[in-house]
Amino acid sequence: MNIQDAHNAYNAGDYTKAKELYTVFAEQGDKVAQTSLGYIYQNGLGCEKDEAKALELYTKAAEQKEPFALYNLGVLYANGIGGVEHDQFKAHKYFLEAATREVVPAMYEVALMLERGLGCIQNYSEAAFWYEEGAKRGDAKCFNNLGVLYKDGTGVIQNNQKAFICFQRAADVKLPEGLYNLGLMYDQGLGCEEDHEKALEYARQAAHKGHKKAQAIIKNLQEEGKIVF
C-alpha cells in the first residue's frame, strides 16, 4: 500500500477509501497525505465536513512547506473561511510561498494582491512578474490581467501588441474577461486591424458567458436597433 492507492481511490470518487488511506499516511507525517486529507475534511467528501480538522492538517503540511497546503491556507485567510479570521497579510504570505513552489493559481492570487496592494505594498512590476509566470504556465486569468497591464502601461512598458496576444490567449479558453478585452482591442484597432464584426462577436461570446459589461453593450445595441440578436 502506498499513497498512490489513496490518489487512485480519490480520483475514482471513492472518498471513503481515500480518506482511510490518506489518514494512515497523514498520521505518519506525510505532507501530501495531510494536505489531501485536509481537503477531504474541508469539503466533506465521504465524511462530515470538519473545518477545524482541515485547518489542523493544512497547518501541519504547511510547516513542511507542502505547496498546496500553503495555497489552501492562503485561500482560507483571503476569504475568512474554514475557521480563520480574514487576514490579507497572512493570505499574501501563504500565496507567495506557494507561488515560489510552482502552484500556478497562487501565482495569480499573489499577482492580484500585489496589483491591488492587498496584504502587501502595492507593486505593479512585481504583479506583472507573477502574472507572466502564471501565463508561461498557461493560466488564462494571468494572461488576461497581464494583458490589461500591457494595454495600460502599468508596471510594464505599454505595448498593445503584447496586450492583444495576452487577451487572445485568455479568449482561446473562453475566459469571459479575455473575450471582452479582445473584443475591445478589435473595436479600437489596438494591436490589430480594426474589425467591428470580430469585436461584436467577441462581445457576444463574453455576454453569453455572463460578462456584465458585454451584456450591457449587446443590450444597448439591440435597443438601438443596430443588431437583431
CSV table of C-alpha atoms in Angstrom, one decimal:
chain,number,residue,atom,x,y,z
A,1,MET,CA,0.0,0.0,0.0
A,2,ASN,CA,1.3,3.5,-0.9
A,3,ILE,CA,-0.1,7.0,-1.3
A,4,GLN,CA,-0.8,6.4,-5.0
A,5,ASP,CA,-3.5,4.0,-3.9
A,6,ALA,CA,-5.1,6.8,-2.0
A,7,HIS,CA,-4.9,9.1,-5.0
A,8,ASN,CA,-6.4,6.4,-7.2
A,9,ALA,CA,-9.3,6.0,-4.8
A,10,TYR,CA,-9.9,9.8,-4.7
A,11,ASN,CA,-9.8,10.1,-8.5
A,12,ALA,CA,-12.3,7.3,-8.8
A,13,GLY,CA,-14.6,9.1,-6.4
A,14,ASP,CA,-14.2,6.6,-3.6
A,15,TYR,CA,-13.7,9.2,-0.9
A,16,THR,CA,-14.4,6.9,2.0
A,17,LYS,CA,-11.5,4.6,1.0
A,18,ALA,CA,-9.3,7.6,0.0
A,19,LYS,CA,-9.9,9.2,3.5
A,20,GLU,CA,-8.9,5.9,5.2
A,21,LEU,CA,-5.7,5.6,3.2
A,22,TYR,CA,-4.8,9.3,3.5
A,23,THR,CA,-5.3,9.1,7.3
A,24,VAL,CA,-2.7,6.2,7.5
A,25,PHE,CA,-0.1,8.3,5.7
A,26,ALA,CA,-1.0,11.6,7.3
A,27,GLU,CA,-0.5,10.1,10.8
A,28,GLN,CA,3.0,9.1,9.6
A,29,GLY,CA,3.7,12.7,8.8
A,30,ASP,CA,3.3,12.6,5.0
A,31,LYS,CA,2.7,16.2,4.0
A,32,VAL,CA,0.9,15.3,0.7
A,33,ALA,CA,-1.5,13.0,2.6
A,34,GLN,CA,-2.1,15.7,5.2
A,35,THR,CA,-3.0,18.2,2.5
A,36,SER,CA,-5.3,15.8,0.7
A,37,LEU,CA,-7.0,14.7,3.9
A,38,GLY,CA,-7.4,18.3,4.9
A,39,TYR,CA,-9.2,19.0,1.5
A,40,ILE,CA,-11.5,16.0,2.1
A,41,TYR,CA,-12.4,17.3,5.6
A,42,GLN,CA,-12.8,20.8,4.3
A,43,ASN,CA,-15.3,19.8,1.6
A,44,GLY,CA,-17.0,16.9,3.5
A,45,LEU,CA,-16.1,14.3,0.9
A,46,GLY,CA,-17.1,10.9,2.1
A,47,CYS,CA,-17.3,12.3,5.7
A,48,GLU,CA,-18.8,15.1,7.8
A,49,LYS,CA,-17.3,18.5,7.0
A,50,ASP,CA,-14.8,19.4,9.6
A,51,GLU,CA,-13.1,22.7,9.1
A,52,ALA,CA,-11.1,22.6,12.3
A,53,LYS,CA,-9.6,19.3,11.3
A,54,ALA,CA,-8.8,20.6,7.8
A,55,LEU,CA,-7.1,23.7,9.2
A,56,GLU,CA,-5.0,21.5,11.5
A,57,LEU,CA,-3.9,19.2,8.7
A,58,TYR,CA,-3.1,22.1,6.3
A,59,THR,CA,-1.1,23.8,9.0
A,60,LYS,CA,0.9,20.6,9.7
A,61,ALA,CA,1.6,20.2,6.0
A,62,ALA,CA,2.4,23.9,5.5
A,63,GLU,CA,5.0,23.6,8.3
A,64,GLN,CA,6.7,21.1,5.9
A,65,LYS,CA,6.2,23.6,3.1
A,66,GLU,CA,3.8,21.5,1.1
A,67,PRO,CA,2.9,23.8,-1.8
A,68,PHE,CA,-0.9,23.1,-2.0
A,69,ALA,CA,-1.2,23.3,1.8
A,70,LEU,CA,0.3,26.7,1.6
A,71,TYR,CA,-2.1,27.7,-1.2
A,72,ASN,CA,-5.1,26.3,0.6
A,73,LEU,CA,-4.2,28.2,3.8
A,74,GLY,CA,-3.9,31.4,1.6
A,75,VAL,CA,-7.5,30.8,0.3
A,76,LEU,CA,-8.8,30.3,3.8
A,77,TYR,CA,-7.2,33.6,5.1
A,78,ALA,CA,-8.1,35.6,2.0
A,79,ASN,CA,-11.7,34.7,2.4
A,80,GLY,CA,-12.0,34.4,6.2
A,81,ILE,CA,-13.4,30.9,5.9
A,82,GLY,CA,-12.5,27.5,7.4
A,83,GLY,CA,-12.4,28.7,10.9
A,84,VAL,CA,-9.9,31.5,10.5
A,85,GLU,CA,-10.3,35.3,10.6
A,86,HIS,CA,-10.0,37.2,7.3
A,87,ASP,CA,-6.3,38.2,7.1
A,88,GLN,CA,-4.9,39.6,3.9
A,89,PHE,CA,-1.3,39.7,5.2
A,90,LYS,CA,-1.3,36.0,6.1
A,91,ALA,CA,-3.1,35.3,2.7
A,92,HIS,CA,-0.4,37.1,0.8
A,93,LYS,CA,2.4,35.3,2.8
A,94,TYR,CA,0.9,31.9,2.1
A,95,PHE,CA,0.2,32.6,-1.6
A,96,LEU,CA,3.7,33.9,-2.1
A,97,GLU,CA,5.2,30.8,-0.5
A,98,ALA,CA,3.0,28.6,-2.7
A,99,ALA,CA,3.8,30.6,-5.9
A,100,THR,CA,7.5,30.2,-5.4
A,101,ARG,CA,6.8,26.4,-5.2
A,102,GLU,CA,5.2,26.3,-8.7
A,103,VAL,CA,1.5,26.5,-7.6
A,104,VAL,CA,0.0,28.3,-10.6
A,105,PRO,CA,-3.2,29.5,-9.0
A,106,ALA,CA,-1.1,31.0,-6.3
A,107,MET,CA,0.9,33.0,-8.9
A,108,TYR,CA,-2.4,34.6,-10.0
A,109,GLU,CA,-3.5,35.3,-6.4
A,110,VAL,CA,-0.2,36.9,-5.3
A,111,ALA,CA,-0.1,39.0,-8.5
A,112,LEU,CA,-3.6,40.2,-7.9
A,113,MET,CA,-2.7,41.2,-4.3
A,114,LEU,CA,0.4,43.0,-5.5
A,115,GLU,CA,-1.6,44.8,-8.1
A,116,ARG,CA,-4.2,46.0,-5.6
A,117,GLY,CA,-2.0,46.4,-2.6
A,118,LEU,CA,-3.9,43.8,-0.5
A,119,GLY,CA,-1.9,42.4,2.4
A,120,CYS,CA,1.3,43.9,0.9
A,121,ILE,CA,2.8,47.1,-0.6
A,122,GLN,CA,1.3,47.7,-4.0
A,123,ASN,CA,3.8,46.9,-6.7
A,124,TYR,CA,2.8,46.8,-10.3
A,125,SER,CA,6.0,45.5,-11.7
A,126,GLU,CA,6.0,42.6,-9.2
A,127,ALA,CA,2.4,41.9,-10.1
A,128,ALA,CA,3.4,41.8,-13.8
A,129,PHE,CA,6.2,39.4,-12.9
A,130,TRP,CA,3.9,36.9,-11.3
A,131,TYR,CA,1.2,37.3,-13.9
A,132,GLU,CA,3.8,36.5,-16.5
A,133,GLU,CA,5.0,33.4,-14.5
A,134,GLY,CA,1.4,32.2,-14.4
A,135,ALA,CA,0.9,32.9,-18.1
A,136,LYS,CA,4.0,31.0,-19.0
A,137,ARG,CA,2.3,28.0,-17.4
A,138,GLY,CA,-0.9,28.5,-19.3
A,139,ASP,CA,-3.1,30.3,-16.7
A,140,ALA,CA,-5.8,32.2,-18.6
A,141,LYS,CA,-6.6,34.7,-15.8
A,142,CYS,CA,-2.9,35.6,-15.7
A,143,PHE,CA,-2.8,36.1,-19.4
A,144,ASN,CA,-5.9,38.4,-19.2
A,145,ASN,CA,-4.6,40.5,-16.3
A,146,LEU,CA,-1.1,40.8,-17.8
A,147,GLY,CA,-2.8,42.0,-21.0
A,148,VAL,CA,-4.5,44.8,-19.0
A,149,LEU,CA,-1.1,45.9,-17.6
A,150,TYR,CA,0.4,45.9,-21.1
A,151,LYS,CA,-2.6,47.8,-22.5
A,152,ASP,CA,-2.4,50.5,-19.8
A,153,GLY,CA,1.4,50.5,-19.4
A,154,THR,CA,1.1,49.7,-15.7
A,155,GLY,CA,4.2,48.1,-14.2
A,156,VAL,CA,5.4,47.3,-17.8
A,157,ILE,CA,6.2,49.3,-20.9
A,158,GLN,CA,2.9,49.9,-22.7
A,159,ASN,CA,2.6,47.5,-25.7
A,160,ASN,CA,-0.7,47.0,-27.5
A,161,GLN,CA,0.6,44.0,-29.5
A,162,LYS,CA,1.6,42.2,-26.3
A,163,ALA,CA,-1.8,43.1,-24.8
A,164,PHE,CA,-3.6,41.7,-27.8
A,165,ILE,CA,-1.6,38.4,-27.7
A,166,CYS,CA,-2.4,38.0,-23.9
A,167,PHE,CA,-6.1,38.7,-24.4
A,168,GLN,CA,-6.1,36.3,-27.4
A,169,ARG,CA,-4.7,33.5,-25.2
A,170,ALA,CA,-7.3,34.2,-22.5
A,171,ALA,CA,-10.1,34.2,-25.1
A,172,ASP,CA,-8.8,30.9,-26.6
A,173,VAL,CA,-10.1,29.1,-23.5
A,174,LYS,CA,-13.3,31.3,-23.4
A,175,LEU,CA,-12.4,33.3,-20.3
A,176,PRO,CA,-15.2,35.9,-20.3
A,177,GLU,CA,-12.8,38.8,-19.4
A,178,GLY,CA,-10.4,37.7,-22.2
A,179,LEU,CA,-13.2,37.6,-24.7
A,180,TYR,CA,-14.5,41.0,-23.7
A,181,ASN,CA,-11.0,42.6,-23.7
A,182,LEU,CA,-10.1,41.0,-27.1
A,183,GLY,CA,-13.4,42.5,-28.5
A,184,LEU,CA,-12.3,45.9,-27.2
A,185,MET,CA,-9.0,45.6,-28.9
A,186,TYR,CA,-10.6,44.7,-32.3
A,187,ASP,CA,-13.2,47.5,-31.8
A,188,GLN,CA,-10.4,50.1,-31.3
A,189,GLY,CA,-7.8,48.6,-33.6
A,190,LEU,CA,-5.3,48.2,-30.8
A,191,GLY,CA,-2.5,45.8,-31.5
A,192,CYS,CA,-4.5,44.5,-34.5
A,193,GLU,CA,-6.5,45.7,-37.5
A,194,GLU,CA,-9.8,47.4,-36.6
A,195,ASP,CA,-12.6,44.9,-37.1
A,196,HIS,CA,-16.0,45.7,-35.7
A,197,GLU,CA,-17.6,42.4,-36.7
A,198,LYS,CA,-15.0,40.5,-34.7
A,199,ALA,CA,-15.4,43.0,-31.9
A,200,LEU,CA,-19.1,42.3,-31.8
A,201,GLU,CA,-18.6,38.5,-32.0
A,202,TYR,CA,-16.3,38.5,-29.0
A,203,ALA,CA,-18.7,40.8,-27.1
A,204,ARG,CA,-21.5,38.3,-27.8
A,205,GLN,CA,-19.4,35.4,-26.6
A,206,ALA,CA,-18.4,37.3,-23.4
A,207,ALA,CA,-22.0,38.3,-22.8
A,208,HIS,CA,-23.1,34.6,-23.2
A,209,LYS,CA,-20.5,33.7,-20.6
A,210,GLY,CA,-22.1,36.2,-18.2
A,211,HIS,CA,-19.8,39.2,-18.6
A,212,LYS,CA,-21.9,42.1,-17.3
A,213,LYS,CA,-20.3,44.9,-19.4
A,214,ALA,CA,-20.5,42.8,-22.5
A,215,GLN,CA,-24.2,42.1,-21.8
A,216,ALA,CA,-24.9,45.8,-21.4
A,217,ILE,CA,-23.2,46.6,-24.7
A,218,ILE,CA,-25.2,43.9,-26.5
A,219,LYS,CA,-28.4,45.1,-24.9
A,220,ASN,CA,-27.8,48.7,-25.9
A,221,LEU,CA,-27.0,47.7,-29.5
A,222,GLN,CA,-30.2,45.7,-29.6
A,223,GLU,CA,-32.3,48.5,-28.2
A,224,GLU,CA,-30.8,51.0,-30.7
A,225,GLY,CA,-31.7,48.5,-33.5
A,226,LYS,CA,-28.1,48.1,-34.6
A,227,ILE,CA,-28.2,44.4,-34.1
A,228,VAL,CA,-31.0,41.9,-34.1
A,229,PHE,CA,-29.6,39.3,-31.6
